Amino acid sequence: MIEVKNVEKSFGESKVLKGITTTFETGKTNLIIGQSGSGKTVLLKSLLGIFTPDVGTISFDGRIYSDLTSDEKRELRTEIGMVFQGSALFDSMTVEENVGFPLKMFTTKSAAEIRDRVNVVIQRVNLVDANHKKPSEISGGMQKRVAIARAIVNNPKYLFCDEPNSGLDPKTAIVIDNLIMEITQEYNITTVINTHDMNSVMEIGEKIIFLKNGILAWEGTKKDIFKTDNEAIVDFVYSSNLFKKIRKAQNKDL
Amino acid sequence: MLVRYLSQIGKYFLMLKEVFNKPTKWSVMRGLIFKEIDDLVIDSLGIVAFISFFVGGVVAIQTALNLTNPLIPKYLIGFATRQSVILEFAPTFISIIMAGKMGSFITSSIGTMRVTEQIDALEVMGVNSLNYLVFPKIIALLLYPFVIGIAMFLGILGGWMAGVYGGFTSSVEFIQGIQTEFIPFHIAYAFIKTIMFALILATIPSFHGYYMKGGALEVGKASTVAFVWTSVIIILVNYILTQLLLTN
Ligand SMILES: Nc1ncnc2c1ncn2[C@@H]1O[C@H](COP(=O)(O)OP(=O)(O)OP(=O)(O)O)[C@@H](O)[C@H]1O
Ligand SMILES: [Mg+2]
C-alpha cells in the first residue's frame, strides 16, 4: 500500500500538484486519470522519487520515502518496477538483455539463473521469438511487453505504468491492460497506472483517482464512475462521444 | 548571461563528482568499458591514421616549398615536420576532429537515451546513470594517448614519404632533421595536453547529452552545441597549457 499525504509540487510559479491525499492499494490496479496537463506524470514521478514533493509525504508500506537514508532509498527502488510511456528499452541491448538487466545489476544470480528467470517472465508476457532481437526490430506492442517483463523480472512490490497503452491499437491496448491487471493480482503488487484512456478505466479501474488542474477531484471505482454526480468527472468521461452514446442508451433502459 | 555560464560550469563539476559516486558493479562496468573502447577508440583509428598521414605529408611539402634560400639546410624539413606534428597537429588538431567524431557520437547517444526516458529508467532502477554512462567513456579514453601516438608516428611518416618521394629532401637529411634539437619535454608536453583533451572529449559531450531537454530535433542541436564547446575548451586549454609548460 502506498499512502500519499497532502503532496504539493510546484515548478517555479505554477503549482502542479495541490494537496493530493490518497492511498494506492496492494493487489489492485490503481488508476490516475485526468486531462493532459492535469499533473498525472508529475504525481507518478513524485511517487518514484524522480521529483521531490515540496510538502507532504509518500509512504511505501509504512516507509516514509523522505525519511529514508540514501541506501534505504536505493533498496526501495529495487522493489519498484516502472513501465515508461515510450517503453524506454535500452536500444543497445537485445530483448533478453533488457529484461535481465535489473537482475544483472542488483542480484548475485549467475548468468544461467538470470536466463531462466528472464525466460519465465518473457513467457509470462507472451513474447515469442524475440529474445535475441533489438527493441528497434519489434513492434510497439511487443516493446510494451518487454517493458512490462523488465519491470516485473525482479519481483517488484510496486509497479508503475505511465500510459502503458498509448500508441497501441484498441485491441492490443486491452490485452496489455489485462496483462498488467493479471500480473498485479497474481503477484499481489501495488500497481499505479497513469492513463487518459476510458477503455482502460472500464477494463481495469479497480481504484481510480481523478486529477483536475492538480487537485484530486474525485476517487472511486469503475462502477462508481457512472453513478457519480461530480461535474468534473462527468465532464471528463463524457467528453468521449462513445460514452455519451452509452450513457444515452443506459438512460433509455432506466 | 555570465550567470548562466557560471551555473553551467558549476553543474558540469557537480556532474563530474556524481560520475565517480556510487560505482556500477564491476562485472557490468567491464563490459561497458570494452564497448566504449570499441566505439570511441578503435572506431576512430582509421580516420586518425588517414588524416595524420596526409597532413604530415602536406606539412613537409609546405616547408620544403618555403625553403627557397639555398643557405638553409634541407634537414629543416624533417625538423619542422616533427615539431608541428608532435606539438600541435597530433594532439590539438586531431582532438578537434575527434570533438566532431567522438563528441557527436557521445552527445547523440546519451541525448537519445535522455529523450526516450532510458536515463530515467536507469535512475528508477537505482542505477547511478552518470556513473553508468560517463565513467566507462572516461576510462576508455585513457587509451586516447595511444591514438595520438599513432597520429604522431604516421604524421612524421607521411612527411618523410612526401619529402623523399616528392624529391624535396633525402631520407638521411629528413631523419637527421627529426633528431635535431630533440627536447624530450616536448613529448611530455604533448601527452599532458592529450590527457587533458581526452577528459574534455569524454565529459563535455556527455554533459550536453545528459542535460538536454526536448526531442529528436534537440538531440541534433545538442550535438552541434557540444562540438562547438568541446572545440572552444580544447583550444583554450591548449593555450593555457602551452603558456604554463613551454614558456619561461
Ligand atoms: N519538469 C517540469 N518542469 C516544469 N514544469 C513541468 C515539468 N513537468 C511537468 N510540468 C508541468 O506540470 C503540468 C502537469 O504536467 P504532467 O506531465 O503531469 O501532465 P499529464 O497529466 O501527465 O499530461 P499528459 O496526459 O499529457 O501526459 C504541466 O503544466 C507541465 O507543463
Ligand atoms: Mg503524462
Coordinates of C-alpha atoms and ligand atoms in Angstrom, one line a residue:
Chain A
M1 CA 0.0 0.0 0.0
I2 CA 1.3 3.4 -0.9
E3 CA 0.0 6.3 1.1
V4 CA 0.1 9.8 -0.3
K5 CA -0.5 12.6 2.2
N6 CA -1.0 16.2 1.3
V7 CA 1.5 16.2 -1.6
E8 CA 2.2 19.5 -3.3
K9 CA 4.6 20.2 -6.1
S10 CA 5.4 23.5 -7.9
F11 CA 7.6 24.3 -10.8
G12 CA 8.6 27.9 -10.5
E13 CA 5.4 29.9 -10.1
S14 CA 3.0 27.2 -11.2
K15 CA 1.6 24.8 -8.6
V16 CA 1.2 21.5 -10.4
L17 CA 0.0 19.3 -7.5
K18 CA -2.2 20.8 -4.9
G19 CA -2.6 18.8 -1.7
I20 CA -3.0 15.3 -3.0
T21 CA -4.1 12.8 -0.4
T22 CA -4.9 9.2 -1.3
T23 CA -3.9 5.6 -1.0
F24 CA -3.0 3.1 -3.6
E25 CA -4.0 -0.4 -2.6
T26 CA -2.0 -3.7 -2.8
G27 CA -3.1 -6.3 -5.3
K28 CA -5.1 -3.8 -7.2
T29 CA -4.7 -1.7 -10.3
N30 CA -4.9 1.9 -9.2
L31 CA -5.5 4.4 -11.9
I32 CA -4.6 8.0 -12.1
I33 CA -6.8 9.7 -14.7
G34 CA -7.2 13.2 -15.9
Q35 CA -6.8 15.5 -18.8
S36 CA -3.5 16.2 -20.5
G37 CA -1.5 18.6 -18.2
S38 CA -3.5 17.8 -15.1
G39 CA -0.4 16.5 -13.3
K40 CA -0.6 12.7 -13.7
T41 CA 3.0 12.3 -14.8
V42 CA 4.2 14.7 -12.1
L43 CA 2.4 12.7 -9.5
L44 CA 3.8 9.4 -10.8
K45 CA 7.3 10.8 -10.9
S46 CA 6.9 12.1 -7.4
L47 CA 5.9 8.6 -6.2
L48 CA 9.0 7.3 -7.9
G49 CA 11.3 9.8 -6.3
I50 CA 12.3 11.4 -9.6
F51 CA 10.6 14.6 -8.3
T52 CA 10.7 15.5 -4.7
P53 CA 7.4 17.0 -3.4
D54 CA 7.6 20.5 -1.8
V55 CA 5.3 19.4 1.0
G56 CA 3.6 16.2 2.0
T57 CA 4.8 12.6 2.5
I58 CA 4.7 9.4 0.5
S59 CA 5.0 6.1 2.3
F60 CA 5.5 2.6 0.9
D61 CA 4.0 0.1 3.4
G62 CA 4.9 2.4 6.2
R63 CA 8.3 3.5 5.0
I64 CA 8.2 7.3 4.5
Y65 CA 10.3 8.0 1.4
S66 CA 11.7 11.3 2.5
D67 CA 12.8 9.9 5.8
L68 CA 14.9 7.1 4.3
T69 CA 18.6 7.2 4.0
S70 CA 20.0 7.1 0.5
D71 CA 20.9 3.4 1.0
E72 CA 17.4 2.6 2.0
K73 CA 16.0 4.6 -0.9
R74 CA 18.2 2.5 -3.3
E75 CA 16.9 -0.6 -1.6
L76 CA 13.3 0.5 -2.0
R77 CA 13.9 1.3 -5.7
T78 CA 14.9 -2.3 -6.3
E79 CA 11.4 -3.2 -5.2
I80 CA 9.9 -0.9 -7.8
G81 CA 9.2 -1.7 -11.4
M82 CA 8.3 1.0 -13.9
V83 CA 6.8 0.9 -17.4
F84 CA 7.6 4.1 -19.2
Q85 CA 5.3 5.8 -21.7
G86 CA 7.7 5.1 -24.5
S87 CA 8.8 1.8 -23.1
A88 CA 12.3 3.2 -22.5
L89 CA 14.0 0.0 -23.5
F90 CA 17.8 0.2 -23.8
D91 CA 18.3 0.1 -27.5
S92 CA 21.9 -1.1 -27.4
M93 CA 20.7 -4.4 -25.8
T94 CA 18.6 -7.3 -27.0
V95 CA 15.2 -8.1 -25.5
E96 CA 16.7 -10.8 -23.3
E97 CA 19.4 -8.4 -22.0
N98 CA 16.9 -5.7 -21.4
V99 CA 14.7 -8.0 -19.3
G100 CA 17.7 -9.4 -17.4
F101 CA 19.2 -6.0 -16.8
P102 CA 17.8 -5.4 -13.3
L103 CA 18.9 -8.9 -12.2
K104 CA 22.4 -8.4 -13.6
M105 CA 22.7 -5.1 -11.8
F106 CA 21.1 -5.8 -8.4
T107 CA 21.3 -9.5 -7.7
T108 CA 24.1 -12.0 -7.3
K109 CA 22.3 -14.5 -9.6
S110 CA 24.5 -16.4 -12.1
A111 CA 24.1 -16.0 -15.8
A112 CA 22.2 -19.3 -16.1
E113 CA 19.8 -18.3 -13.2
I114 CA 19.2 -14.9 -14.9
R115 CA 18.5 -16.6 -18.2
D116 CA 15.9 -18.9 -16.6
R117 CA 14.2 -16.1 -14.8
V118 CA 14.2 -14.0 -17.9
N119 CA 12.6 -16.8 -19.9
V120 CA 9.9 -17.2 -17.3
V121 CA 8.8 -13.6 -17.4
I122 CA 9.2 -13.4 -21.2
Q123 CA 6.7 -16.3 -21.4
R124 CA 4.5 -14.6 -18.9
V125 CA 4.0 -11.6 -21.1
N126 CA 3.5 -13.8 -24.1
L127 CA 6.5 -12.8 -26.1
V128 CA 7.6 -15.3 -28.7
D129 CA 10.7 -15.4 -30.9
A130 CA 12.0 -12.1 -29.7
N131 CA 14.8 -12.9 -27.2
H132 CA 17.6 -12.0 -29.5
K133 CA 16.1 -9.1 -31.2
K134 CA 16.8 -5.4 -30.6
P135 CA 14.0 -3.1 -29.5
S136 CA 14.1 -1.4 -32.9
E137 CA 13.3 -4.7 -34.5
I138 CA 10.0 -5.4 -32.7
S139 CA 6.6 -3.7 -32.8
G140 CA 5.3 -1.1 -30.3
G141 CA 3.0 -3.7 -28.7
M142 CA 5.9 -6.1 -28.3
Q143 CA 8.1 -3.3 -26.8
K144 CA 5.4 -2.7 -24.2
R145 CA 5.5 -6.4 -23.3
V146 CA 9.3 -6.3 -23.0
A147 CA 9.0 -3.2 -20.8
I148 CA 6.5 -5.0 -18.6
A149 CA 8.7 -8.1 -18.4
R150 CA 11.7 -5.9 -17.4
A151 CA 9.6 -4.1 -14.8
I152 CA 8.4 -7.4 -13.1
V153 CA 11.6 -9.5 -13.5
N154 CA 12.9 -8.7 -10.1
N155 CA 9.6 -9.4 -8.3
P156 CA 8.7 -5.8 -7.6
K157 CA 6.3 -4.9 -4.8
Y158 CA 5.3 -1.8 -6.6
L159 CA 4.6 -1.4 -10.3
F160 CA 4.2 2.0 -12.0
C161 CA 3.0 2.4 -15.6
D162 CA 2.9 5.8 -17.4
E163 CA 0.2 5.5 -20.1
P164 CA 1.0 1.8 -20.8
N165 CA -1.2 1.6 -23.8
S166 CA -0.7 4.9 -25.5
G167 CA 0.2 4.5 -29.2
L168 CA -1.3 1.0 -29.3
D169 CA -4.4 -0.1 -31.3
P170 CA -7.5 -0.5 -29.1
K171 CA -7.3 -4.3 -29.2
T172 CA -3.7 -4.6 -28.2
A173 CA -4.3 -1.9 -25.6
I174 CA -6.8 -4.0 -23.9
V175 CA -4.6 -7.0 -24.0
I176 CA -1.8 -5.0 -22.3
D177 CA -4.2 -3.6 -19.7
N178 CA -5.4 -7.0 -18.8
L179 CA -1.9 -8.4 -18.7
I180 CA -1.0 -5.7 -16.1
M181 CA -4.1 -6.5 -14.1
E182 CA -3.5 -10.2 -14.1
I183 CA 0.1 -9.8 -13.0
T184 CA -0.9 -7.4 -10.3
Q185 CA -3.3 -9.9 -8.8
E186 CA -1.1 -12.9 -9.4
Y187 CA 1.9 -11.4 -7.6
N188 CA 0.0 -9.1 -5.2
I189 CA 1.7 -6.0 -6.4
T190 CA 0.7 -2.4 -5.7
T191 CA 0.2 -1.1 -9.2
V192 CA -0.3 2.5 -10.2
I193 CA -1.3 3.4 -13.7
N194 CA -1.4 6.7 -15.4
T195 CA -4.0 6.9 -18.2
H196 CA -6.4 9.1 -20.1
D197 CA -7.9 6.2 -21.9
M198 CA -11.5 5.5 -20.9
N199 CA -11.3 1.9 -22.3
S200 CA -8.6 1.2 -19.7
V201 CA -10.7 2.8 -17.0
M202 CA -13.6 0.4 -17.8
E203 CA -11.4 -2.6 -18.1
I204 CA -9.1 -2.3 -15.1
G205 CA -10.2 0.6 -13.0
E206 CA -10.3 -1.1 -9.6
K207 CA -9.4 2.1 -7.9
I208 CA -9.5 5.4 -9.7
I209 CA -8.3 8.9 -8.8
F210 CA -9.2 11.8 -11.0
L211 CA -6.9 14.8 -11.2
K212 CA -8.1 18.1 -12.4
N213 CA -5.6 21.0 -12.5
G214 CA -3.5 19.3 -9.9
I215 CA -6.4 18.8 -7.5
L216 CA -7.7 15.4 -6.6
A217 CA -11.3 16.0 -7.8
W218 CA -12.8 12.5 -7.4
E219 CA -12.0 9.0 -6.4
G220 CA -13.8 5.7 -6.6
T221 CA -14.1 2.5 -8.7
K222 CA -15.1 1.9 -12.3
K223 CA -18.6 1.1 -11.1
D224 CA -18.9 4.4 -9.2
I225 CA -17.9 6.4 -12.2
F226 CA -21.3 6.1 -13.9
K227 CA -23.2 6.9 -10.8
T228 CA -21.4 10.0 -9.7
D229 CA -22.9 13.4 -10.0
N230 CA -19.4 15.0 -9.7
E231 CA -19.5 17.5 -12.5
A232 CA -15.8 17.4 -13.3
I233 CA -15.6 13.7 -13.8
V234 CA -18.9 13.5 -15.7
D235 CA -17.4 16.2 -18.0
F236 CA -14.2 14.2 -18.4
V237 CA -15.8 10.9 -19.0
Y238 CA -18.4 12.1 -21.4
S239 CA -16.0 14.2 -23.4
S240 CA -15.8 10.9 -25.4
N241 CA -18.7 10.6 -27.9
L242 CA -18.7 6.9 -27.4
F243 CA -19.5 7.2 -23.8
K244 CA -22.1 9.8 -24.4
K245 CA -23.9 7.3 -26.6
I246 CA -23.5 4.6 -23.9
R247 CA -25.0 6.9 -21.3
K248 CA -27.9 7.8 -23.6
A249 CA -28.6 4.1 -24.1
Q250 CA -28.4 3.4 -20.4
N251 CA -30.8 6.3 -19.7
K252 CA -33.2 4.7 -22.1
D253 CA -33.0 1.4 -20.2
L254 CA -33.7 3.1 -16.9
Chain B
M1 CA 24.4 35.6 -19.5
L2 CA 27.5 35.4 -17.3
V3 CA 25.5 33.9 -14.5
R4 CA 24.1 31.3 -16.9
Y5 CA 27.6 30.3 -17.9
L6 CA 28.8 30.1 -14.3
S7 CA 25.9 28.0 -13.3
Q8 CA 26.6 25.7 -16.3
I9 CA 30.2 25.3 -15.2
G10 CA 29.0 24.6 -11.7
K11 CA 26.6 22.0 -13.0
Y12 CA 29.4 20.4 -15.0
F13 CA 31.6 20.0 -12.0
L14 CA 28.8 18.6 -9.9
M15 CA 28.2 16.1 -12.7
L16 CA 31.9 15.0 -12.6
K17 CA 31.5 14.5 -8.9
E18 CA 28.5 12.3 -9.4
V19 CA 30.2 10.3 -12.1
F20 CA 32.6 9.0 -9.5
N21 CA 29.9 8.3 -6.9
K22 CA 28.3 5.0 -6.2
P23 CA 30.0 2.9 -8.8
T24 CA 28.3 0.3 -11.0
K25 CA 29.0 -3.4 -10.4
W26 CA 32.4 -4.3 -11.8
S27 CA 31.1 -7.2 -13.9
V28 CA 28.7 -4.9 -15.7
M29 CA 31.2 -2.0 -15.9
R30 CA 33.9 -4.1 -17.5
G31 CA 31.6 -4.8 -20.5
L32 CA 30.7 -1.2 -20.8
I33 CA 34.3 -0.1 -20.9
F34 CA 35.1 -2.6 -23.6
K35 CA 32.2 -1.4 -25.6
E36 CA 33.3 2.2 -25.3
I37 CA 36.9 1.3 -26.3
D38 CA 35.4 -0.2 -29.4
D39 CA 33.1 2.7 -30.2
L40 CA 35.3 5.5 -29.3
V41 CA 38.9 4.4 -29.7
I42 CA 39.1 1.6 -32.2
D43 CA 36.5 3.1 -34.4
S44 CA 38.5 6.4 -34.7
L45 CA 41.8 4.8 -35.7
G46 CA 41.0 4.7 -39.4
I47 CA 40.2 8.4 -39.8
V48 CA 43.0 9.4 -37.5
A49 CA 45.5 7.4 -39.5
F50 CA 44.3 8.8 -42.8
I51 CA 44.3 12.4 -41.7
S52 CA 47.7 12.2 -39.9
F53 CA 49.5 10.6 -42.8
F54 CA 48.3 13.1 -45.4
V55 CA 48.6 16.2 -43.2
G56 CA 52.1 15.2 -42.2
G57 CA 52.9 15.0 -45.9
V58 CA 51.5 18.4 -46.6
V59 CA 53.5 19.9 -43.7
A60 CA 56.7 18.5 -45.2
I61 CA 55.9 19.8 -48.7
Q62 CA 54.9 23.2 -47.5
T63 CA 58.1 23.6 -45.5
A64 CA 60.1 22.4 -48.5
L65 CA 58.5 24.9 -50.8
N66 CA 59.2 27.7 -48.4
L67 CA 62.9 26.9 -48.1
T68 CA 63.9 28.8 -51.1
N69 CA 67.2 30.1 -49.7
P70 CA 69.9 27.6 -50.5
L71 CA 71.8 28.5 -47.3
I72 CA 69.1 27.0 -45.2
P73 CA 69.8 23.3 -44.7
K74 CA 67.4 20.7 -46.0
Y75 CA 67.2 18.9 -42.8
L76 CA 64.9 21.6 -41.6
I77 CA 62.1 19.9 -43.5
G78 CA 62.3 16.9 -41.1
F79 CA 62.7 19.2 -38.2
A80 CA 59.7 21.3 -39.0
T81 CA 57.5 18.3 -39.7
R82 CA 58.4 16.7 -36.4
Q83 CA 57.8 19.9 -34.4
S84 CA 54.5 20.7 -35.9
V85 CA 53.2 17.2 -35.8
I86 CA 54.2 16.4 -32.3
L87 CA 53.5 19.8 -30.7
E88 CA 50.3 20.8 -32.4
F89 CA 49.0 18.8 -35.2
A90 CA 48.6 15.4 -33.5
P91 CA 47.4 16.4 -30.0
T92 CA 45.3 19.5 -30.8
F93 CA 44.2 19.2 -34.4
I94 CA 43.2 15.6 -34.1
S95 CA 41.4 16.3 -30.9
I96 CA 39.3 19.0 -32.6
I97 CA 38.4 16.4 -35.3
M98 CA 37.6 13.9 -32.5
A99 CA 35.4 16.5 -30.9
G100 CA 33.3 16.2 -34.0
K101 CA 33.5 12.4 -34.4
M102 CA 33.5 11.0 -30.8
G103 CA 31.8 14.1 -29.4
S104 CA 28.8 14.0 -31.6
F105 CA 28.5 10.2 -31.1
I106 CA 28.6 10.7 -27.3
T107 CA 26.1 13.6 -27.2
S108 CA 23.7 12.0 -29.6
S109 CA 23.8 8.6 -27.9
I110 CA 23.3 10.0 -24.4
G111 CA 20.9 12.6 -25.6
T112 CA 18.7 9.9 -27.2
M113 CA 18.7 8.0 -24.0
R114 CA 17.6 11.1 -22.2
V115 CA 14.7 11.9 -24.6
T116 CA 13.5 8.3 -24.7
E117 CA 13.5 8.1 -20.9
Q118 CA 16.2 5.4 -20.8
I119 CA 18.1 7.5 -18.3
D120 CA 15.0 7.8 -16.1
A121 CA 14.7 4.1 -16.4
L122 CA 18.2 3.6 -15.1
E123 CA 17.6 6.0 -12.2
V124 CA 14.3 4.4 -11.2
M125 CA 16.0 1.1 -11.0
G126 CA 18.5 2.6 -8.6
V127 CA 21.4 2.8 -11.1
N128 CA 23.7 5.9 -10.9
S129 CA 23.2 6.8 -14.6
L130 CA 26.1 9.2 -14.7
N131 CA 28.5 6.6 -13.5
Y132 CA 26.9 4.0 -15.8
L133 CA 27.2 6.3 -18.9
V134 CA 30.1 8.6 -18.4
F135 CA 32.6 6.7 -16.3
P136 CA 33.3 4.0 -19.0
K137 CA 33.9 6.7 -21.5
I138 CA 36.5 8.4 -19.3
I139 CA 38.2 5.0 -18.8
A140 CA 38.1 4.1 -22.5
L141 CA 39.7 7.5 -23.4
L142 CA 42.7 6.7 -21.1
L143 CA 43.7 4.9 -24.3
Y144 CA 43.5 8.2 -26.2
P145 CA 47.2 9.0 -25.9
F146 CA 47.8 5.8 -27.9
V147 CA 45.7 7.2 -30.7
I148 CA 47.6 10.4 -30.6
G149 CA 50.9 8.4 -30.5
I150 CA 49.8 6.7 -33.7
A151 CA 48.9 10.1 -35.2
M152 CA 52.4 11.4 -34.4
F153 CA 54.1 8.4 -35.9
L154 CA 52.0 8.4 -39.1
G155 CA 52.2 12.2 -39.4
I156 CA 56.0 12.1 -39.4
L157 CA 56.0 9.0 -41.7
G158 CA 53.7 10.9 -44.1
G159 CA 56.1 13.8 -44.0
W160 CA 59.0 11.5 -44.7
M161 CA 57.3 9.8 -47.7
A162 CA 56.2 13.1 -49.2
G163 CA 59.6 14.7 -48.7
V164 CA 61.6 11.8 -50.0
Y165 CA 59.3 10.5 -52.8
G166 CA 58.5 14.1 -53.8
G167 CA 62.1 14.8 -54.3
F168 CA 62.3 17.6 -51.7
T169 CA 64.9 16.0 -49.4
S170 CA 66.8 12.8 -48.9
S171 CA 65.9 10.2 -46.4
V172 CA 69.1 10.8 -44.5
E173 CA 68.5 14.6 -44.2
F174 CA 64.9 14.1 -43.1
I175 CA 65.9 11.7 -40.4
Q176 CA 68.7 14.0 -39.3
G177 CA 66.1 16.7 -39.1
I178 CA 63.8 14.5 -37.0
Q179 CA 66.7 14.1 -34.5
T180 CA 67.8 17.7 -34.4
E181 CA 67.4 19.5 -31.1
F182 CA 65.2 16.9 -29.8
I183 CA 63.7 18.0 -26.4
P184 CA 62.2 15.1 -24.5
F185 CA 60.0 17.5 -22.6
H186 CA 58.1 18.3 -25.8
I187 CA 56.8 14.8 -25.8
A188 CA 55.7 15.1 -22.2
Y189 CA 54.0 18.4 -23.0
A190 CA 52.2 16.8 -25.9
F191 CA 50.9 13.9 -23.8
I192 CA 49.9 16.1 -20.9
K193 CA 47.8 18.0 -23.4
T194 CA 46.5 14.8 -24.8
I195 CA 45.3 13.5 -21.5
M196 CA 43.5 16.8 -20.7
F197 CA 41.9 16.7 -24.1
A198 CA 40.8 13.1 -23.5
L199 CA 39.0 14.2 -20.3
I200 CA 37.4 17.1 -22.2
L201 CA 36.3 14.8 -25.1
A202 CA 34.7 12.3 -22.7
T203 CA 32.9 14.7 -20.4
I204 CA 31.8 17.8 -22.3
P205 CA 29.8 16.0 -24.9
S206 CA 28.4 13.7 -22.2
F207 CA 27.3 16.8 -20.2
H208 CA 25.4 18.2 -23.2
G209 CA 23.7 14.9 -23.9
Y210 CA 22.8 14.2 -20.3
Y211 CA 21.2 17.5 -19.5
M212 CA 19.5 18.1 -22.8
K213 CA 15.7 18.7 -23.0
G214 CA 13.3 18.1 -25.8
G215 CA 13.0 15.6 -28.6
A216 CA 14.9 14.2 -31.6
L217 CA 15.5 17.6 -33.1
E218 CA 17.1 18.9 -30.0
V219 CA 19.5 15.9 -29.9
G220 CA 20.9 17.1 -33.2
K221 CA 21.2 20.7 -31.9
A222 CA 22.8 19.5 -28.7
S223 CA 25.4 17.6 -30.7
T224 CA 26.3 20.8 -32.6
V225 CA 26.5 22.9 -29.4
A226 CA 28.6 20.2 -27.8
F227 CA 31.0 20.2 -30.7
V228 CA 31.4 24.0 -30.5
W229 CA 32.0 24.0 -26.8
T230 CA 34.3 21.0 -26.8
S231 CA 36.5 22.7 -29.5
V232 CA 36.5 26.0 -27.7
I233 CA 37.5 24.4 -24.5
I234 CA 40.2 22.4 -26.2
I235 CA 41.6 25.5 -27.8
L236 CA 41.6 27.4 -24.5
V237 CA 43.1 24.6 -22.5
N238 CA 45.7 24.2 -25.3
Y239 CA 46.6 27.9 -24.9
I240 CA 46.8 27.8 -21.1
L241 CA 48.9 24.6 -21.0
T242 CA 51.3 25.9 -23.6
Q243 CA 51.7 29.2 -21.7
L244 CA 52.3 27.2 -18.5
L245 CA 54.5 24.4 -19.7
L246 CA 56.6 25.9 -22.6
T247 CA 57.3 29.5 -21.6
N248 CA 59.9 30.7 -19.1
Ligands
LIG1 N1 9.9 19.2 -15.3 C1 9.0 20.1 -15.3 N2 9.3 21.4 -15.2 C2 8.3 22.3 -15.3 N3 7.0 22.1 -15.4 C3 6.6 20.8 -15.6 C4 7.6 19.7 -15.5 N4 6.9 18.6 -15.7 C5 5.6 18.9 -15.8 N5 5.4 20.2 -15.7 C6 4.1 20.9 -15.8 O1 3.2 20.3 -15.0 C7 1.9 20.2 -15.5 C8 1.4 18.8 -15.5 O2 2.2 18.0 -16.3 P1 2.1 16.4 -16.4 O3 3.2 16.0 -17.3 O4 2.0 15.9 -15.1 O5 0.7 16.3 -17.2 P2 -0.1 14.9 -17.5 O6 -1.3 14.9 -16.7 O7 0.9 13.8 -17.3 O8 -0.4 15.1 -19.0 P3 -0.3 14.1 -20.3 O9 -1.6 13.3 -20.2 O10 -0.3 15.0 -21.4 O11 0.9 13.2 -20.1 C9 2.1 20.8 -16.9 O12 1.6 22.1 -16.9 C10 3.6 20.8 -17.2 O13 3.9 21.9 -18.0
MG2 MG 1.9 12.4 -18.7

